[in-house]
Amino acid sequence: MSAALFAAGLGDVIRVCYQNASYRVLSETTQPVPVIMASHNPFSIEIFRHHRNAKNFILYDLAHKYVEFFNAGLRGVDISRELCAFAGVDYAQLIRGPANGHVPVFDAPDNIPSDGHIVFQPFAGVTERSLPPDLIEKTLQVLRKLPCRVFIVTRSYPRSGGGKLVHNAEDGRAFAGGNVTVLENLSTPATLNLVKSCRAYVGSWSSLQQAAWFEHKPVAVFYPADHVDVRKKTDYAFGMDRENTLGREFPQADAAELAAFLQRC
């Protein structure tokens, strides 16, 4: 029996949805298919719980096992094999191959009926990648002057790594007002649909920036100095060289440059 595996962070899950054939197969199947969800982001599973074809998913929530295997020193394919073994799924039967242009459709019970807006994500799954308070304020000064709605997306959950808390509270309520709306509990698929219909993404190096690139949206992304993904040009930085991307290290972020970039979007 074929099976699908989605693991690691929300950004990784999004990448598989857009790049791997598994999400297309899940959308088309008329037979039960095991779906292993093993993301340390507890909200990633909402993509599959709300899916229109969820009646055909045998859904395994193995977030705890992913964390266990990761903390034990396993990485990559070794984690995937252990997850499959734990679920009793044949690793060799995982759906593979490219998506071949298939664009994911996300189903949600709480979609926001909007288009032409800006999605602003000041916080990231790792605290050090969240925008510094002064940069958040500087960015908001630009966004408040725009003639469109701005949605700040936040969701909090505890996550530890390296013996310390790396993700906890994301509180953007103080930023609400005027054209800025804060969405604290929007489901993951509704959030992805908000990206699909947006004018541009602005914010931290995080999951939604990946989604915005896959949807070919203008992206203004800010990140720590000497950020490894940018320096090494990893797969997570696949949109950095696009004409409609503005990428700057935190100290180089400039309000006037951001304003000019958004005027062109």
Backbone as numpy.savetxt, mean C-alpha at the origin, in Angstrom:
# Nx Ny Nz CAx CAy CAz Cx Cy Cz
-4.48 -28.79 -6.54 -5.32 -27.60 -6.54 -4.44 -26.35 -6.54
-4.75 -25.40 -7.42 -4.02 -24.13 -7.45 -4.26 -23.36 -6.16
-3.29 -22.52 -5.80 -3.40 -21.72 -4.58 -2.72 -20.38 -4.82
-3.08 -19.39 -3.99 -2.49 -18.06 -4.09 -1.88 -17.67 -2.75
-0.78 -16.94 -2.82 -0.08 -16.50 -1.61 0.19 -15.00 -1.69
-0.19 -14.28 -0.63 0.07 -12.85 -0.51 0.68 -12.63 0.86
1.93 -12.13 0.89 2.65 -12.05 2.16 3.40 -10.73 2.30
3.92 -10.51 3.51 4.74 -9.35 3.89 3.86 -8.12 4.11
4.30 -6.93 3.68 3.56 -5.70 3.95 2.45 -5.46 2.94
1.63 -4.45 3.21 0.54 -4.12 2.29 1.09 -3.75 0.92
2.21 -3.03 0.88 2.81 -2.69 -0.41 3.17 -3.92 -1.21
3.66 -4.97 -0.52 4.00 -6.23 -1.20 2.75 -6.93 -1.71
1.69 -6.90 -0.92 0.43 -7.50 -1.36 -0.09 -6.78 -2.60
-0.02 -5.46 -2.58 -0.46 -4.66 -3.74 0.35 -5.03 -4.97
1.65 -5.18 -4.81 2.51 -5.52 -5.94 2.09 -6.85 -6.56
1.78 -7.84 -5.72 1.36 -9.13 -6.25 0.02 -9.00 -6.98
-0.90 -8.21 -6.43 -2.19 -8.02 -7.09 -2.03 -7.47 -8.51
-1.08 -6.56 -8.69 -0.89 -5.92 -9.99 0.05 -6.70 -10.91
1.00 -7.42 -10.36 2.06 -8.01 -11.19 1.93 -9.50 -11.42
1.24 -10.20 -10.51 1.17 -11.65 -10.59 -0.19 -12.09 -11.11
-0.24 -13.24 -11.77 -1.49 -13.73 -12.34 -2.49 -14.18 -11.28
-2.04 -14.31 -10.02 -2.90 -14.89 -9.00 -4.18 -14.09 -8.77
-4.12 -12.77 -8.75 -5.32 -11.99 -8.47 -6.32 -12.12 -9.62
-5.83 -12.17 -10.84 -6.73 -12.38 -11.99 -7.40 -13.75 -11.89
-6.62 -14.78 -11.57 -7.18 -16.13 -11.45 -8.24 -16.18 -10.36
-7.96 -15.53 -9.22 -8.93 -15.50 -8.13 -10.22 -14.80 -8.55
-10.09 -13.78 -9.37 -11.26 -13.03 -9.81 -12.13 -13.83 -10.77
-11.54 -14.83 -11.42 -12.25 -15.59 -12.45 -12.65 -16.99 -12.02
-12.08 -17.50 -10.93 -12.31 -18.89 -10.57 -13.77 -19.18 -10.21
-14.21 -20.36 -10.57 -15.54 -20.82 -10.19 -15.42 -22.02 -9.23
-14.19 -22.35 -8.85 -13.92 -23.45 -7.94 -13.21 -22.91 -6.69
-13.33 -23.59 -5.57 -12.63 -23.14 -4.35 -11.12 -23.11 -4.56
-10.50 -22.02 -4.14 -9.05 -21.85 -4.26 -8.49 -21.40 -2.90
-7.48 -22.10 -2.39 -6.84 -21.64 -1.16 -6.13 -20.30 -1.39
-6.37 -19.37 -0.48 -5.72 -18.05 -0.53 -5.04 -17.83 0.82
-3.71 -17.84 0.80 -2.94 -17.63 2.02 -2.62 -16.15 2.14
-3.15 -15.52 3.18 -2.85 -14.13 3.47 -1.94 -14.10 4.69
-0.73 -13.60 4.50 0.25 -13.60 5.59 0.95 -12.25 5.64
0.18 -11.22 5.89 0.72 -9.86 5.92 0.78 -9.36 7.35
1.90 -8.70 7.70 1.96 -8.10 9.03 1.03 -6.90 9.17
0.51 -6.41 8.04 -0.53 -5.38 8.09 -1.88 -6.08 8.22
-2.56 -5.95 9.37 -3.78 -6.73 9.61 -4.95 -6.35 8.70
-4.82 -5.23 8.00 -5.93 -4.78 7.15 -5.81 -5.27 5.71
-4.68 -5.86 5.34 -4.49 -6.33 3.97 -5.54 -7.36 3.57
-5.95 -8.18 4.52 -6.89 -9.27 4.22 -8.24 -8.76 3.76
-8.56 -7.49 4.02 -9.84 -6.93 3.59 -10.00 -6.96 2.07
-8.90 -6.93 1.35 -8.96 -7.01 -0.12 -9.69 -8.28 -0.54
-9.49 -9.35 0.21 -10.04 -10.66 -0.15 -11.36 -10.96 0.56
-11.53 -10.44 1.75 -12.80 -10.65 2.45 -13.96 -9.97 1.73
-13.69 -8.82 1.12 -14.74 -8.07 0.45 -14.82 -8.36 -1.05
-13.96 -9.19 -1.56 -13.90 -9.48 -3.00 -15.23 -10.09 -3.48
-15.67 -9.70 -4.63 -16.95 -10.18 -5.17 -16.95 -11.70 -5.38
-15.77 -12.29 -5.50 -15.68 -13.73 -5.70 -15.22 -14.46 -4.43
-15.36 -13.82 -3.30 -14.85 -14.38 -2.04 -15.49 -15.72 -1.68
-16.67 -16.00 -2.23 -17.34 -17.27 -1.93 -16.51 -18.46 -2.40
-15.58 -18.22 -3.32 -14.73 -19.29 -3.84 -13.33 -19.27 -3.23
-13.11 -18.47 -2.19 -11.80 -18.40 -1.55 -11.80 -19.26 -0.27
-10.80 -20.09 -0.14 -10.52 -20.75 1.14 -9.44 -19.89 1.79
-9.86 -18.98 2.63 -8.98 -17.90 3.09 -8.27 -18.27 4.39
-6.94 -18.25 4.33 -6.09 -18.51 5.49 -5.49 -17.20 5.98
-5.75 -16.84 7.22 -5.16 -15.64 7.82 -3.95 -16.08 8.64
-2.76 -15.99 8.03 -1.54 -16.49 8.67 -0.55 -15.37 8.96
-1.08 -14.20 9.30 -0.20 -13.07 9.63 0.74 -13.43 10.76
0.23 -14.13 11.77 1.05 -14.48 12.92 2.18 -15.43 12.55
1.92 -16.31 11.58 2.96 -17.25 11.17 4.04 -16.54 10.36
3.64 -15.54 9.54 4.64 -14.77 8.80 5.60 -14.09 9.77
5.04 -13.44 10.79 5.88 -12.76 11.78 6.77 -13.77 12.50
6.22 -14.92 12.84 6.99 -15.96 13.52 8.17 -16.41 12.66
7.91 -16.71 11.40 8.97 -17.18 10.50 10.00 -16.08 10.24
9.52 -14.84 10.10 10.44 -13.73 9.85 11.36 -13.53 11.05
10.79 -13.56 12.24 11.59 -13.38 13.45 12.57 -14.52 13.65
12.26 -15.68 13.07 13.16 -16.83 13.17 14.30 -16.75 12.17
14.29 -15.72 11.31 15.39 -15.52 10.37 15.10 -15.97 8.96
13.90 -16.49 8.69 13.57 -16.91 7.34 13.24 -15.69 6.47
13.50 -15.83 5.17 13.22 -14.74 4.24 12.74 -15.32 2.91
12.04 -14.49 2.14 11.69 -14.81 0.78 11.00 -16.16 0.59
11.57 -16.96 -0.32 10.94 -18.23 -0.69 10.87 -19.20 0.48
11.80 -19.08 1.43 11.76 -19.98 2.60 10.52 -19.72 3.45
10.16 -18.44 3.62 8.92 -18.12 4.33 7.72 -18.66 3.56
7.73 -18.48 2.26 6.60 -18.95 1.43 6.41 -20.45 1.57
7.49 -21.18 1.54 7.39 -22.65 1.68 6.83 -23.04 3.04
7.29 -22.38 4.09 6.81 -22.70 5.43 5.34 -22.34 5.61
4.92 -21.23 5.02 3.51 -20.84 5.10 2.63 -21.88 4.41
3.07 -22.33 3.24 2.31 -23.34 2.51 2.26 -24.65 3.30
3.39 -25.03 3.87 3.43 -26.27 4.65 2.49 -26.19 5.84
2.47 -25.06 6.52 1.61 -24.90 7.69 0.14 -25.00 7.30
-0.22 -24.44 6.13 -1.61 -24.45 5.68 -1.99 -25.75 4.98
-1.01 -26.62 4.75 -1.29 -27.86 4.04 -1.52 -27.64 2.55
-0.88 -26.60 2.01 -1.00 -26.25 0.59 0.29 -26.63 -0.12
0.16 -27.19 -1.31 1.33 -27.59 -2.09 2.00 -26.35 -2.67
3.22 -26.08 -2.22 3.95 -24.90 -2.70 4.07 -24.90 -4.22
4.23 -26.06 -4.80 4.39 -26.16 -6.26 3.13 -25.74 -7.01
1.98 -25.70 -6.31 0.71 -25.34 -6.95 0.37 -23.86 -6.84
1.29 -23.06 -6.27 1.03 -21.61 -6.21 0.91 -21.04 -7.61
-0.05 -20.15 -7.78 -0.27 -19.50 -9.07 0.91 -18.58 -9.35
1.52 -18.75 -10.50 2.68 -17.95 -10.88 2.46 -17.32 -12.25
3.43 -16.58 -12.68 3.34 -15.94 -13.99 2.89 -14.50 -13.88
3.15 -13.71 -14.93 2.80 -12.28 -14.91 1.32 -12.03 -15.08
0.90 -10.85 -14.65 -0.51 -10.46 -14.78 -0.89 -10.16 -16.21
0.11 -9.86 -17.06 -0.13 -9.59 -18.49 -1.15 -8.47 -18.71
-0.96 -7.40 -17.96 -1.79 -6.22 -18.17 -3.11 -6.21 -17.43
-3.42 -7.26 -16.71 -4.67 -7.28 -15.95 -4.64 -6.21 -14.87
-5.64 -5.36 -14.82 -5.73 -4.30 -13.81 -6.68 -4.75 -12.72
-6.23 -4.85 -11.48 -7.08 -5.33 -10.40 -8.30 -4.44 -10.18
-9.40 -5.08 -9.83 -10.61 -4.40 -9.40 -10.81 -4.73 -7.93
-10.99 -3.71 -7.12 -11.12 -3.91 -5.67 -12.56 -3.62 -5.23
-13.09 -4.52 -4.44 -14.47 -4.40 -3.95 -14.45 -3.97 -2.49
-15.28 -3.00 -2.16 -15.29 -2.46 -0.80 -16.70 -2.06 -0.39
-17.02 -2.16 0.89 -18.34 -1.74 1.37 -18.43 -0.26 1.69
-17.29 0.46 1.60 -17.25 1.84 2.07 -16.52 2.77 1.11
-16.71 2.56 -0.19 -16.06 3.42 -1.17 -16.46 4.88 -0.99
-15.50 5.78 -1.24 -15.75 7.22 -1.19 -16.04 7.70 -2.62
-17.24 8.22 -2.88 -17.56 8.68 -4.24 -16.88 10.01 -4.55
-15.68 9.94 -5.08 -14.92 11.16 -5.36 -13.95 10.89 -6.50
-13.63 11.94 -7.23 -12.55 11.86 -8.21 -11.89 13.22 -8.30
-10.68 13.25 -8.83 -9.95 14.49 -8.96 -9.39 15.03 -7.66
-9.35 14.20 -6.65 -8.85 14.60 -5.34 -7.36 14.26 -5.20
-6.78 14.66 -4.08 -5.41 14.31 -3.71 -5.48 13.31 -2.56
-4.69 12.26 -2.65 -4.51 11.35 -1.51 -3.20 11.73 -0.83
-3.29 12.05 0.46 -2.11 12.43 1.24 -1.91 11.38 2.33
-0.76 10.73 2.31 -0.44 9.74 3.34 0.84 10.18 4.05
0.69 10.91 5.16 1.88 11.42 5.85 2.61 10.35 6.66
1.89 9.27 7.00 2.48 8.24 7.84 2.83 7.01 6.99
3.74 6.18 7.51 4.18 4.99 6.79 4.20 3.81 7.75
4.30 2.62 7.19 4.31 1.43 8.01 5.50 1.34 8.95
6.57 2.03 8.63 7.74 2.10 9.51 7.88 3.55 9.95
7.99 3.76 11.25 7.95 5.11 11.80 8.97 6.04 11.17
10.16 5.56 10.90 11.21 6.43 10.37 10.91 6.91 8.95
9.97 6.26 8.26 9.59 6.71 6.92 8.40 7.66 6.94
7.79 7.85 8.09 6.71 8.83 8.19 7.28 10.24 8.06
6.49 11.15 7.51 6.98 12.51 7.31 7.20 13.20 8.66
8.30 13.93 8.80 8.51 14.71 10.03 7.40 15.74 10.20
7.08 16.12 11.43 5.97 17.07 11.67 6.10 18.36 10.87
7.31 18.91 10.75 7.44 20.16 10.01 7.17 19.97 8.53
7.50 18.80 7.99 7.24 18.53 6.58 5.75 18.29 6.35
5.08 17.66 7.30 3.63 17.49 7.20 2.96 18.86 7.12
3.37 19.77 8.00 2.76 21.10 8.02 3.05 21.86 6.73
4.29 21.77 6.26 4.66 22.46 5.02 3.86 21.91 3.83
3.67 20.61 3.81 2.90 19.98 2.72 1.44 20.38 2.80
0.89 20.41 4.01 -0.52 20.79 4.17 -0.76 22.23 3.73
0.20 23.10 3.95 0.04 24.48 3.50 -0.16 24.55 1.99
0.52 23.67 1.28 0.35 23.60 -0.18 -1.00 22.99 -0.53
-1.33 21.89 0.12 -2.55 21.16 -0.22 -3.81 21.95 0.10
-3.77 22.79 1.16 -4.96 23.56 1.53 -5.29 24.65 0.51
-4.34 24.99 -0.33 -4.57 26.03 -1.33 -5.12 25.47 -2.64
-5.22 24.16 -2.74 -5.69 23.55 -3.98 -7.21 23.62 -4.09
-7.73 23.73 -5.31 -9.19 23.78 -5.50 -9.80 22.40 -5.61
-9.36 21.47 -4.79 -9.88 20.11 -4.83 -9.84 19.52 -3.42
-10.51 18.40 -3.26 -10.52 17.74 -1.96 -9.18 17.03 -1.72
-8.82 16.96 -0.46 -7.61 16.24 -0.04 -8.04 15.23 1.03
-7.69 13.97 0.80 -8.01 12.92 1.77 -6.73 12.43 2.43
-6.68 12.53 3.75 -5.59 11.95 4.52 -6.04 10.58 5.00
-5.24 9.56 4.65 -5.60 8.18 4.99 -4.70 7.70 6.12
-5.31 7.26 7.23 -4.53 6.73 8.36 -5.20 5.47 8.89
-4.39 4.52 9.35 -4.90 3.36 10.09 -3.80 2.91 11.04
-4.15 2.73 12.28 -3.15 2.41 13.30 -3.18 0.93 13.64
-1.99 0.37 13.85 -1.89 -0.99 14.38 -0.50 -1.17 14.98
-0.38 -1.96 16.03 0.95 -2.16 16.64 1.78 -3.14 15.83
3.03 -2.82 15.64 3.96 -3.71 14.95 5.34 -3.48 15.52
6.01 -4.56 15.85 7.35 -4.49 16.43 8.36 -5.04 15.44
9.58 -4.55 15.56 10.67 -5.05 14.73 11.99 -4.65 15.34
12.95 -5.57 15.33 14.25 -5.27 15.91 14.19 -4.93 17.38
13.19 -5.48 18.07 13.08 -5.23 19.50 12.45 -3.91 19.87
11.88 -3.20 18.89 11.25 -1.91 19.20 9.95 -1.79 18.42
9.10 -0.89 18.87 7.84 -0.63 18.19 8.11 0.22 16.95
7.76 -0.29 15.78 8.04 0.45 14.55 6.77 1.01 13.91
5.62 0.59 14.40 4.37 1.13 13.87 3.33 1.10 14.99
2.67 2.20 15.20 1.63 2.22 16.21 0.56 3.22 15.81
0.56 4.40 16.43 -0.53 5.36 16.22 -0.30 6.21 14.98
-1.37 6.35 14.19 -1.39 7.29 13.07 -2.57 8.22 13.32
-2.31 9.37 13.86 -3.38 10.29 14.25 -3.28 11.56 13.41
-4.20 11.70 12.48 -4.20 12.88 11.63 -5.38 13.79 11.87
-6.11 13.54 12.96 -7.35 14.30 13.20 -7.12 15.80 13.31
-5.96 16.20 13.80 -5.69 17.63 13.96 -5.53 18.34 12.62
-5.36 17.58 11.53 -5.14 18.18 10.22 -6.44 18.43 9.47
-7.57 17.94 9.98 -8.84 18.06 9.28 -9.33 19.51 9.26
-10.03 19.85 8.19 -10.61 21.19 8.07 -10.43 21.74 6.68
-11.36 22.59 6.27 -11.30 23.14 4.92 -11.49 22.04 3.89
-10.57 21.95 2.94 -10.68 20.93 1.90 -10.03 19.60 2.30
-9.57 19.52 3.56 -8.86 18.33 4.03 -9.78 17.46 4.90
-9.95 16.21 4.48 -10.74 15.24 5.22 -9.83 14.11 5.68
-9.95 13.74 6.94 -9.15 12.64 7.49 -10.00 11.38 7.55
-9.49 10.30 6.96 -10.17 9.01 6.94 -9.36 8.04 7.79
-9.87 7.72 8.98 -9.12 6.90 9.92 -9.35 5.40 9.74
-10.51 5.01 9.24 -10.85 3.59 9.23 -11.37 3.12 7.88
-10.97 3.77 6.82 -11.38 3.34 5.49 -10.79 1.98 5.19
-11.60 1.07 4.65 -11.09 -0.27 4.37 -9.97 -0.21 3.33
-9.17 -1.24 3.31 -8.04 -1.29 2.35 -8.51 -1.23 0.90
-9.51 -2.03 0.48 -9.94 -1.91 -0.91 -10.53 -0.55 -1.25
-11.25 0.07 -0.31 -11.77 1.41 -0.57 -10.65 2.42 -0.68
-9.60 2.24 0.10 -8.44 3.12 0.02 -7.76 2.99 -1.34
-7.63 1.76 -1.82 -7.02 1.55 -3.14 -7.89 2.16 -4.24
-9.20 2.10 -4.07 -10.07 2.74 -5.06 -9.97 4.25 -4.99
-9.70 4.79 -3.81 -9.49 6.23 -3.67 -8.24 6.65 -4.43
-7.24 5.80 -4.45 -6.04 6.06 -5.25 -6.37 5.97 -6.74
-7.16 4.97 -7.11 -7.53 4.81 -8.52 -8.19 6.05 -9.11
-8.98 6.74 -8.29 -9.74 7.89 -8.80 -9.11 9.23 -8.46
-7.90 9.23 -7.90 -7.30 10.49 -7.44 -6.62 11.26 -8.57
-6.36 12.50 -8.28 -5.60 13.37 -9.18 -4.11 13.12 -9.00
-3.67 12.86 -7.76 -2.26 12.62 -7.47 -2.14 12.05 -6.07
-1.01 11.38 -5.84 -0.64 10.91 -4.50 0.48 11.79 -3.97
0.37 12.17 -2.70 1.42 12.94 -2.02 1.68 12.28 -0.68
2.96 12.11 -0.33 3.21 11.59 1.01 4.46 10.78 1.17
4.39 9.84 2.10 5.54 9.06 2.52 5.80 7.90 1.57
6.98 7.30 1.75 7.35 6.10 0.98 6.62 4.93 1.63
5.48 4.54 1.04 4.63 3.55 1.68 3.80 2.82 0.65
2.84 2.06 1.13 2.06 1.17 0.27 1.28 1.92 -0.81
0.68 3.05 -0.45 -0.18 3.75 -1.40 0.61 4.38 -2.54
1.86 4.73 -2.29 2.70 5.23 -3.37 2.92 4.14 -4.41
3.07 2.88 -3.96 3.18 1.76 -4.89 1.92 1.64 -5.73
0.74 1.70 -5.07 -0.52 1.61 -5.79 -0.67 2.74 -6.80
-0.27 3.95 -6.41 -0.39 5.10 -7.31 0.48 4.91 -8.55
1.68 4.39 -8.37 2.53 4.13 -9.54 1.91 3.08 -10.45
1.36 2.02 -9.87 0.74 0.99 -10.70 -0.45 1.54 -11.47
-1.11 2.56 -10.90 -2.24 3.19 -11.58 -1.80 4.37 -12.45
-0.50 4.57 -12.57 0.08 5.63 -13.43 -0.36 7.03 -13.00
-0.48 7.23 -11.69 -0.85 8.53 -11.15 0.40 9.38 -10.91
0.26 10.70 -10.94 1.36 11.55 -10.49 1.65 11.28 -9.01
2.92 11.21 -8.66 3.34 10.87 -7.31 4.36 11.87 -6.82
4.09 12.49 -5.67 5.09 13.30 -4.97 5.41 12.58 -3.68
6.59 11.98 -3.61 6.94 11.13 -2.48 8.19 11.64 -1.79
8.15 11.65 -0.46 9.27 12.13 0.35 9.76 10.99 1.24
11.07 10.93 1.43 11.66 9.78 2.11 12.92 10.20 2.86
13.38 9.36 3.80 14.58 9.72 4.57 15.81 9.85 3.68
16.79 10.60 4.16 18.04 10.75 3.42 18.70 9.39 3.21
19.23 9.19 2.00 19.93 7.97 1.64 19.04 6.74 1.81
17.77 6.90 1.48 16.83 5.78 1.61 17.27 4.62 0.72
17.31 3.42 1.27 17.91 2.28 0.59 17.21 1.94 -0.73
15.90 2.02 -0.79 15.19 1.68 -2.03 15.56 2.61 -3.17
15.74 3.90 -2.84 16.11 4.87 -3.86 17.58 4.70 -4.25
18.42 4.55 -3.24 19.87 4.42 -3.51 20.18 3.19 -4.34
19.55 2.09 -4.03 19.83 0.83 -4.74 18.89 0.59 -5.92
17.95 1.51 -6.12 16.98 1.39 -7.21 16.30 0.02 -7.19
15.76 -0.34 -6.03 15.08 -1.63 -5.88 13.76 -1.61 -6.64
13.10 -2.77 -6.66 11.81 -2.87 -7.35 10.77 -1.94 -6.73
10.95 -1.58 -5.45 10.00 -0.67 -4.81 10.13 0.76 -5.33
11.18 1.03 -6.07 11.42 2.38 -6.61 11.17 2.43 -8.11
10.31 1.54 -8.60 10.17 1.39 -10.06 9.62 2.62 -10.76
8.96 3.52 -10.04 8.39 4.70 -10.69 9.19 5.98 -10.51
10.35 5.88 -9.90 11.10 7.09 -9.53 11.53 7.93 -10.72
11.78 7.32 -11.86 12.29 8.06 -13.02 11.19 8.56 -13.94
9.96 8.41 -13.56 8.87 8.88 -14.40 8.77 10.41 -14.38
8.30 10.96 -15.48 8.15 12.41 -15.56 7.12 12.94 -14.58
6.14 12.11 -14.24 5.09 12.57 -13.32 5.35 12.14 -11.88
6.63 11.96 -11.54 7.02 11.67 -10.16 7.97 12.74 -9.64
7.66 13.23 -8.45 8.55 14.14 -7.73 9.01 13.41 -6.49
10.28 13.07 -6.43 10.84 12.36 -5.28 11.94 13.17 -4.64
11.82 13.40 -3.33 12.83 14.19 -2.62 13.07 13.61 -1.23
14.33 13.68 -0.78 14.64 13.36 0.60 13.99 14.41 1.51
13.70 14.04 2.73 13.03 14.96 3.65 13.67 16.35 3.68
15.00 16.46 3.81 15.60 17.80 3.92 15.47 18.63 2.64
15.29 17.97 1.48 15.22 18.68 0.21 13.80 19.01 -0.22
12.80 18.59 0.55 11.42 18.86 0.17 11.16 20.37 0.16
10.56 20.86 -0.92 10.37 22.29 -1.09 8.90 22.57 -1.42
8.28 23.44 -0.67 6.86 23.72 -0.84 6.55 24.30 -2.21
7.38 25.22 -2.68 7.14 25.85 -3.98 7.25 24.81 -5.10
8.19 23.91 -4.99 8.36 22.86 -6.00 7.15 21.92 -6.00
6.67 21.58 -4.80 5.49 20.73 -4.71 4.27 21.41 -5.32
4.09 22.68 -5.02 2.95 23.43 -5.56 3.00 23.46 -7.09
4.16 23.70 -7.65 4.31 23.73 -9.10 4.04 22.36 -9.70
4.50 21.31 -9.04 4.27 19.94 -9.51 2.78 19.64 -9.55
2.06 19.99 -8.50 0.63 19.69 -8.45 -0.16 20.54 -9.42
0.32 21.71 -9.74 -0.34 22.53 -10.76 -0.30 21.86 -12.12
0.73 21.05 -12.36 0.87 20.36 -13.66 0.06 19.08 -13.72
-0.42 18.61 -12.58 -1.14 17.33 -12.55 -2.55 17.46 -13.11
